[in-house]
GROMACS .gro file of C-alpha atoms in nm:
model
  267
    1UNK     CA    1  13.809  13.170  11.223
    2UNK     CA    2  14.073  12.956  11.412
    3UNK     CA    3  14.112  12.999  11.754
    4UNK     CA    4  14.398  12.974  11.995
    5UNK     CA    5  14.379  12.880  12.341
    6UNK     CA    6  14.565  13.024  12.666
    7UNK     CA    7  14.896  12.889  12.819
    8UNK     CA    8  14.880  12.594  13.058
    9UNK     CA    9  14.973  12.649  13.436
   10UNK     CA   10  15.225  12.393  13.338
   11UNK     CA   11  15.379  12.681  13.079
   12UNK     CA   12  15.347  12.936  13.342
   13UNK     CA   13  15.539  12.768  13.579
   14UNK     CA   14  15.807  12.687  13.333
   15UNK     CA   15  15.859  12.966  13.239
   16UNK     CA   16  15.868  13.176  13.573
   17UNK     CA   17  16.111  13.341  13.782
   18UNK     CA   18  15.984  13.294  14.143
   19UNK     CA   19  15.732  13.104  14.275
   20UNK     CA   20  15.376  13.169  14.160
   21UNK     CA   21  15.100  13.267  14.413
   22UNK     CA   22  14.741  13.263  14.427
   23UNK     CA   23  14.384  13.223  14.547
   24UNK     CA   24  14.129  13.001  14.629
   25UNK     CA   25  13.753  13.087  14.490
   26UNK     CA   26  13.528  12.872  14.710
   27UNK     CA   27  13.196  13.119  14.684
   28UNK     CA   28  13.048  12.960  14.400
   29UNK     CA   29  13.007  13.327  14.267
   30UNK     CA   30  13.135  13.449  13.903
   31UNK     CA   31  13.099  13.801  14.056
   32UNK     CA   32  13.312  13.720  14.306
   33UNK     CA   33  13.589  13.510  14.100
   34UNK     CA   34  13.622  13.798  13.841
   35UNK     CA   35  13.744  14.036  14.177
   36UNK     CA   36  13.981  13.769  14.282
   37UNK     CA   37  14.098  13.701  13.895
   38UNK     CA   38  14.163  14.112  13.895
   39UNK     CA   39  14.354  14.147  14.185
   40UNK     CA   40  14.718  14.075  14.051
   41UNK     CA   41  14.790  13.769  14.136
   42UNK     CA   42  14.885  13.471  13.912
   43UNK     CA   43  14.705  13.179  13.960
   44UNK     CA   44  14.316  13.132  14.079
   45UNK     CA   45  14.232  12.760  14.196
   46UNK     CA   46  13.797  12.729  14.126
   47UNK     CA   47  13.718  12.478  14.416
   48UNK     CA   48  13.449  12.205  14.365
   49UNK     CA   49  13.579  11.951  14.665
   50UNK     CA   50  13.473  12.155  14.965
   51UNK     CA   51  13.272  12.453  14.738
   52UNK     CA   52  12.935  12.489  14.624
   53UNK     CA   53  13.002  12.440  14.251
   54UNK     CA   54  12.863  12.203  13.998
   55UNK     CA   55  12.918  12.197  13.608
   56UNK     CA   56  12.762  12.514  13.534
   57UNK     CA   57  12.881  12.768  13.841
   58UNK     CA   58  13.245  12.652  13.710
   59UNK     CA   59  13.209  12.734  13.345
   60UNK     CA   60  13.067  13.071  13.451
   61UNK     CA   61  13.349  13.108  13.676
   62UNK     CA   62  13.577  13.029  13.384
   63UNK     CA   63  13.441  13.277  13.169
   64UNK     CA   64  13.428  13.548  13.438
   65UNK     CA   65  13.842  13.489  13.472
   66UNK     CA   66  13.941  13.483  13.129
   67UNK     CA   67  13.925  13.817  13.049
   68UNK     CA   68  14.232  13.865  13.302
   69UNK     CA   69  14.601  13.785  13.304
   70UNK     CA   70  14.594  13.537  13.540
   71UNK     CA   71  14.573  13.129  13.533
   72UNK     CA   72  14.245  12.950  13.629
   73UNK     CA   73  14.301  12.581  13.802
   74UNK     CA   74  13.994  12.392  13.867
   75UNK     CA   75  13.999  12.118  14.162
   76UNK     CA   76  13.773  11.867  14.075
   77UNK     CA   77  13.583  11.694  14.377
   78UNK     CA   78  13.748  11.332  14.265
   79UNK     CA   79  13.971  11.167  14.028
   80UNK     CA   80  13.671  11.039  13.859
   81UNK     CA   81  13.644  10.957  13.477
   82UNK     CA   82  13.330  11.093  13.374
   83UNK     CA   83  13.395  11.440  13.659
   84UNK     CA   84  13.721  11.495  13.471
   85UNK     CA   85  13.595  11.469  13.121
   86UNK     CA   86  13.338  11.696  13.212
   87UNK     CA   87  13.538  11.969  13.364
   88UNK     CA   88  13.764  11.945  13.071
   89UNK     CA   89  13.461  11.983  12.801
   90UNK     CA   90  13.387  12.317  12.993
   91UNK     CA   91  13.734  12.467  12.883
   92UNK     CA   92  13.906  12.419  13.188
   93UNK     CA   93  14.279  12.377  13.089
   94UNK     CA   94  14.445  12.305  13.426
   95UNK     CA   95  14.313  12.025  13.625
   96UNK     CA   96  14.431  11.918  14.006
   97UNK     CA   97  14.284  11.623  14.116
   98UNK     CA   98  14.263  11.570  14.529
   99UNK     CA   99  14.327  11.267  14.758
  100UNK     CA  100  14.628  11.131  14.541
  101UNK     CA  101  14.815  10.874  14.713
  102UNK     CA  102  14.977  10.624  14.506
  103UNK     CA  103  15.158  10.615  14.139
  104UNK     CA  104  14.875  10.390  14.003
  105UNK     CA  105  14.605  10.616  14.143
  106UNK     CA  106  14.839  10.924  13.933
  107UNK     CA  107  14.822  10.677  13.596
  108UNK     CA  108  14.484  10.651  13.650
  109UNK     CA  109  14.388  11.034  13.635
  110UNK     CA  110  14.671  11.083  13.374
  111UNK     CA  111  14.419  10.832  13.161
  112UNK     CA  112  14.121  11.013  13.238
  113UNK     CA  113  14.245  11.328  13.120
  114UNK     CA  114  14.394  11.211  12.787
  115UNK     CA  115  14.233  11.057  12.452
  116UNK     CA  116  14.250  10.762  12.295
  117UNK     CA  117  14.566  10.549  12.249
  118UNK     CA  118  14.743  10.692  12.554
  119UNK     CA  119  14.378  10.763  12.760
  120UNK     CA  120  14.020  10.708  12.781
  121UNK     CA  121  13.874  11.100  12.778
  122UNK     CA  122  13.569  11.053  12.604
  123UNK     CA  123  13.567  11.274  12.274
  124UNK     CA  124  13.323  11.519  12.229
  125UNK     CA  125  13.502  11.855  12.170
  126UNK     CA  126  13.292  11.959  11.842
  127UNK     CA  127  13.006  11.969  12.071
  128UNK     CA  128  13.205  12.144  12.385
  129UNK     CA  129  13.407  12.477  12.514
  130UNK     CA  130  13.721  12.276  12.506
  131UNK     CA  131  13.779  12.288  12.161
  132UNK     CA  132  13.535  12.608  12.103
  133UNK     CA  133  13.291  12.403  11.935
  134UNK     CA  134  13.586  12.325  11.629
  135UNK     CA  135  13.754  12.600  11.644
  136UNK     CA  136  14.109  12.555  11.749
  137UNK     CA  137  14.245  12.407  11.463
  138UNK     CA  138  14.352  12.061  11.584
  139UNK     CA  139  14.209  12.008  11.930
  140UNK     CA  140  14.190  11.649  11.933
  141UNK     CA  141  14.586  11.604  11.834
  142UNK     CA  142  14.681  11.839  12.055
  143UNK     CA  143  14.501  11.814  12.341
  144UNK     CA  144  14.784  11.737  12.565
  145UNK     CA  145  14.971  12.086  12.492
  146UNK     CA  146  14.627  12.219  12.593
  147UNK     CA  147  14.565  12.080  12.899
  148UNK     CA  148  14.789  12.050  13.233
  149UNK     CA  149  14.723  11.814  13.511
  150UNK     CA  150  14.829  11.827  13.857
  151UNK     CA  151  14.782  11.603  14.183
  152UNK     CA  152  14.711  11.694  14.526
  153UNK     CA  153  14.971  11.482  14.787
  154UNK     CA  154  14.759  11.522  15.075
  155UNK     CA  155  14.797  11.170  15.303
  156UNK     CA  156  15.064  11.005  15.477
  157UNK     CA  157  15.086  10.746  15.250
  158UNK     CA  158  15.099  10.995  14.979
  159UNK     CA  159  15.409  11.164  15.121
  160UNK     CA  160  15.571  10.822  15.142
  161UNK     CA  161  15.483  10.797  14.759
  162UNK     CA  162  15.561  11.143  14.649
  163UNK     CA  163  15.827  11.059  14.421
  164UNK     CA  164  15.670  10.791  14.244
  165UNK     CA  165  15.370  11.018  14.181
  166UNK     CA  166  15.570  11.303  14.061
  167UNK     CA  167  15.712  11.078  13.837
  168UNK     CA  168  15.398  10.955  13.627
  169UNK     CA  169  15.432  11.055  13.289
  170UNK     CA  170  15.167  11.363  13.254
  171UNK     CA  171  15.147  11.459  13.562
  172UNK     CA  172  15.281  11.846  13.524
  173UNK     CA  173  15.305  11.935  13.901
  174UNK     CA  174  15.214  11.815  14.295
  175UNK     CA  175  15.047  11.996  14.537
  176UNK     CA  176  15.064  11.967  14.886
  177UNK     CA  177  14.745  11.998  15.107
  178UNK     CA  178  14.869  12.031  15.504
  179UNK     CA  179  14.475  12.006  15.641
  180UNK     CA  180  14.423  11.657  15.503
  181UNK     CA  181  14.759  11.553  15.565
  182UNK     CA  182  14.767  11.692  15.948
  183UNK     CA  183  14.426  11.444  15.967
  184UNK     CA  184  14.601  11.123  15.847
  185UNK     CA  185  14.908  11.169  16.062
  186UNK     CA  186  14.634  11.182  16.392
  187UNK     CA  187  14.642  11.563  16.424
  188UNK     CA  188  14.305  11.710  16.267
  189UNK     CA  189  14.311  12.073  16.228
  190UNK     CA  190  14.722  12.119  16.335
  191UNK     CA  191  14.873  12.208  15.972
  192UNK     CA  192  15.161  12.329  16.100
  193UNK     CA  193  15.230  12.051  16.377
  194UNK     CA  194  15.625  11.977  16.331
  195UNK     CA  195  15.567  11.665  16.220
  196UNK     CA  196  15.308  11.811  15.967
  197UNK     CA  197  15.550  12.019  15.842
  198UNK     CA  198  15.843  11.819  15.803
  199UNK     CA  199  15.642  11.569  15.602
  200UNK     CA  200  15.502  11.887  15.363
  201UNK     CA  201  15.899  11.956  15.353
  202UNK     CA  202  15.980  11.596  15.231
  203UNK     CA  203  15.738  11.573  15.011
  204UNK     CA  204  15.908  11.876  14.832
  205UNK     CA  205  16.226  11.710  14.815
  206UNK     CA  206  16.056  11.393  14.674
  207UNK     CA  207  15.872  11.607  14.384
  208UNK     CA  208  16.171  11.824  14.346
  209UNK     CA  209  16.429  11.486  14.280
  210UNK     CA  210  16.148  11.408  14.015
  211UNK     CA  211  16.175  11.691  13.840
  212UNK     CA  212  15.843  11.849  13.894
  213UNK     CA  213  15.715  12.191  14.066
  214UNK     CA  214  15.551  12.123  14.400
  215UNK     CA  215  15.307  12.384  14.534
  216UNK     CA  216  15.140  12.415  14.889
  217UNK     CA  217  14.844  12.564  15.067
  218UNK     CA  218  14.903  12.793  15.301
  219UNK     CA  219  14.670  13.075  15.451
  220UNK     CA  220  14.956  13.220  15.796
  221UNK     CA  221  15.195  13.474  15.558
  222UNK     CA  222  15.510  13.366  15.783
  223UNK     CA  223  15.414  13.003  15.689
  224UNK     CA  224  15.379  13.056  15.341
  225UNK     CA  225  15.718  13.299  15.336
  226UNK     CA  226  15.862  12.980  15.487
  227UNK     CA  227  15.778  12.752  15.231
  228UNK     CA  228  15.893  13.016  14.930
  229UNK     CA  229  16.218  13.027  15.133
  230UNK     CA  230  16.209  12.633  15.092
  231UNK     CA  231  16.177  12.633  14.729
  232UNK     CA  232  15.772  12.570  14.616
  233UNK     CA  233  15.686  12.671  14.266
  234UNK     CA  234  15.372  12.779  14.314
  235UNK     CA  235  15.150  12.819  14.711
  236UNK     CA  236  14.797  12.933  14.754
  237UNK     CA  237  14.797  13.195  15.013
  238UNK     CA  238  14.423  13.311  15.115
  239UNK     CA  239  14.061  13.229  14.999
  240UNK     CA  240  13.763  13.434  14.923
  241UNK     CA  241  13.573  13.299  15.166
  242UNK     CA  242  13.836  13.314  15.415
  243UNK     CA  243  13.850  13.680  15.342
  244UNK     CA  244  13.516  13.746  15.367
  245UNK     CA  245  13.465  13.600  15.712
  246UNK     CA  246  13.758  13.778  15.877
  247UNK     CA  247  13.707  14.099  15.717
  248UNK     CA  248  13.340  14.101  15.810
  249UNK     CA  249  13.416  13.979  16.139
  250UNK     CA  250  13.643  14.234  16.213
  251UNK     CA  251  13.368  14.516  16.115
  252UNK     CA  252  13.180  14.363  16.325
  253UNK     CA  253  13.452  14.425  16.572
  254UNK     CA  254  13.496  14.741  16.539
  255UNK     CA  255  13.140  14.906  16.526
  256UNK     CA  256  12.947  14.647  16.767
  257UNK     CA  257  13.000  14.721  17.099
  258UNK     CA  258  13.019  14.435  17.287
  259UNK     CA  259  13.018  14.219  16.996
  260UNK     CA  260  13.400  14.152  16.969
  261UNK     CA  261  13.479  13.820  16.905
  262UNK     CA  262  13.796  13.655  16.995
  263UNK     CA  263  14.083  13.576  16.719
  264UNK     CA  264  14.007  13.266  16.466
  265UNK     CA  265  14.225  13.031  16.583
  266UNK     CA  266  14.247  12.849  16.233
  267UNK     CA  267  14.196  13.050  15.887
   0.00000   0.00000   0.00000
């Protein structure tokens, strides 16, 4: 029996009305990404950069979310060939790729995630989740309808390059990572330094003049309301992890005398 595969993030966002919102699922836990996939929000991003997930915690993760109405986006660690084509044989449809900071470094992803003529994804969907194992009736020749890809603008010289990036044919979308970006402009750990901030802002207007959503990451509400008010498409606005701490911290708090602690100064 044919099968048919979800929407792309890159249909979602098309075809919304305001900007999309979601998570981050850094635990590593299925358990944990099926409460964040039911929780009403749009779009969860499955971490393997800074998160303890390899091939198999991810495919778990993606069949713990796909019972829900919401989009799964998987970071992979690297734009590397063989990482991408791997993530992609586990089903994952939506693809952003960190540490992009140059159009040729956007081609070369944009390659790695497509077949043969216009790529060099190595074929194997008879024998992977991508395809079900055969059974969505011409996964090979449409592969690129199936699959969205999305870079992460997260340098200085990235910013200075947004709008060539944004341009590269097959890349669907650009996100914006402040933390990274606050590092290469000499201010580690100061996302919203002014000068932080204005580059996040022109880096919006560079992907936006391309023709392409632009998202951001960013945890402080009033931050992320300011960003909405400046147009994003889609923002990641908390983290399970994130979550966790503060909300067990804050038990902590409350029934351990003496054992207050004082305010997170970061997320």
């Amino acid at each position: 029996m044919p099968l048919r595969l979800t929407p792309t993030f890159r249909a979602a966002l098309a075809s919304a009305s305001r900007p999309l919102a979601g998570m981050w699922v850094c635990s590593g836990s299925p358990l944990v990404a099926e409460i964040c996939a039911g929780a009403g929000l749009d779009w969860v991003l499955i971490d393997m950069e800074h998160a303890p997930n390899g091939l198999e915690s991810v495919v778990s993760q993606l069949h713990a979310v796909s019972a829900y109405p919401v989009t799964a986006v998987v970071r992979v660690p690297i734009g590397d060939v063989v990482t991408i084509k791997q993530v992609l044989d586990l089903g994952a449809q939506n693809l952003l790729v960190p540490m992009v900071s140059s159009a040729e470094e956007a081609r070369a992803v944009v390659r790695a995630v497509r077949y043969p003529p216009r790529g060099m994804r190595g074929v194997g969907s008879a024998l992977a989740r991508s395809g079900r194992w055969n059974r969505v009736d011409g996964y090979l020749q449409d592969a690129d309808a199936h699959v969205s890809l999305f870079v992460q603008v997260e340098t200085a010289a990235g910013v200075e390059a947004a709008a060539e990036i944004a341009a590269v044919d097959g890349v669907d979308g650009v996100f914006v990572g402040p933390s990274d970006l606050a590092a290469s402009m000499g201010v580690l750990g100061e996302q919203t330094h002014p000068d932080v901030m204005a580059a996040v802002r022109r880096t919006f207007d560079a992907v936006k003049g391309a023709g392409k959503p632009v998202g951001v990451n960013a945890f402080d509400p009033a931050v992320a309301d300011g960003y909405v008010r400046d147009g994003v498409d889609f923002i990641l606005v908390g983290a399970d992890v994130a979550l966790l701490a503060r909300g067990s911290e804050a038990l902590a708090a409350r029934f351990i005398p003496g054992g207050a602690d004082a305010a997170r100064a970061s997320y």
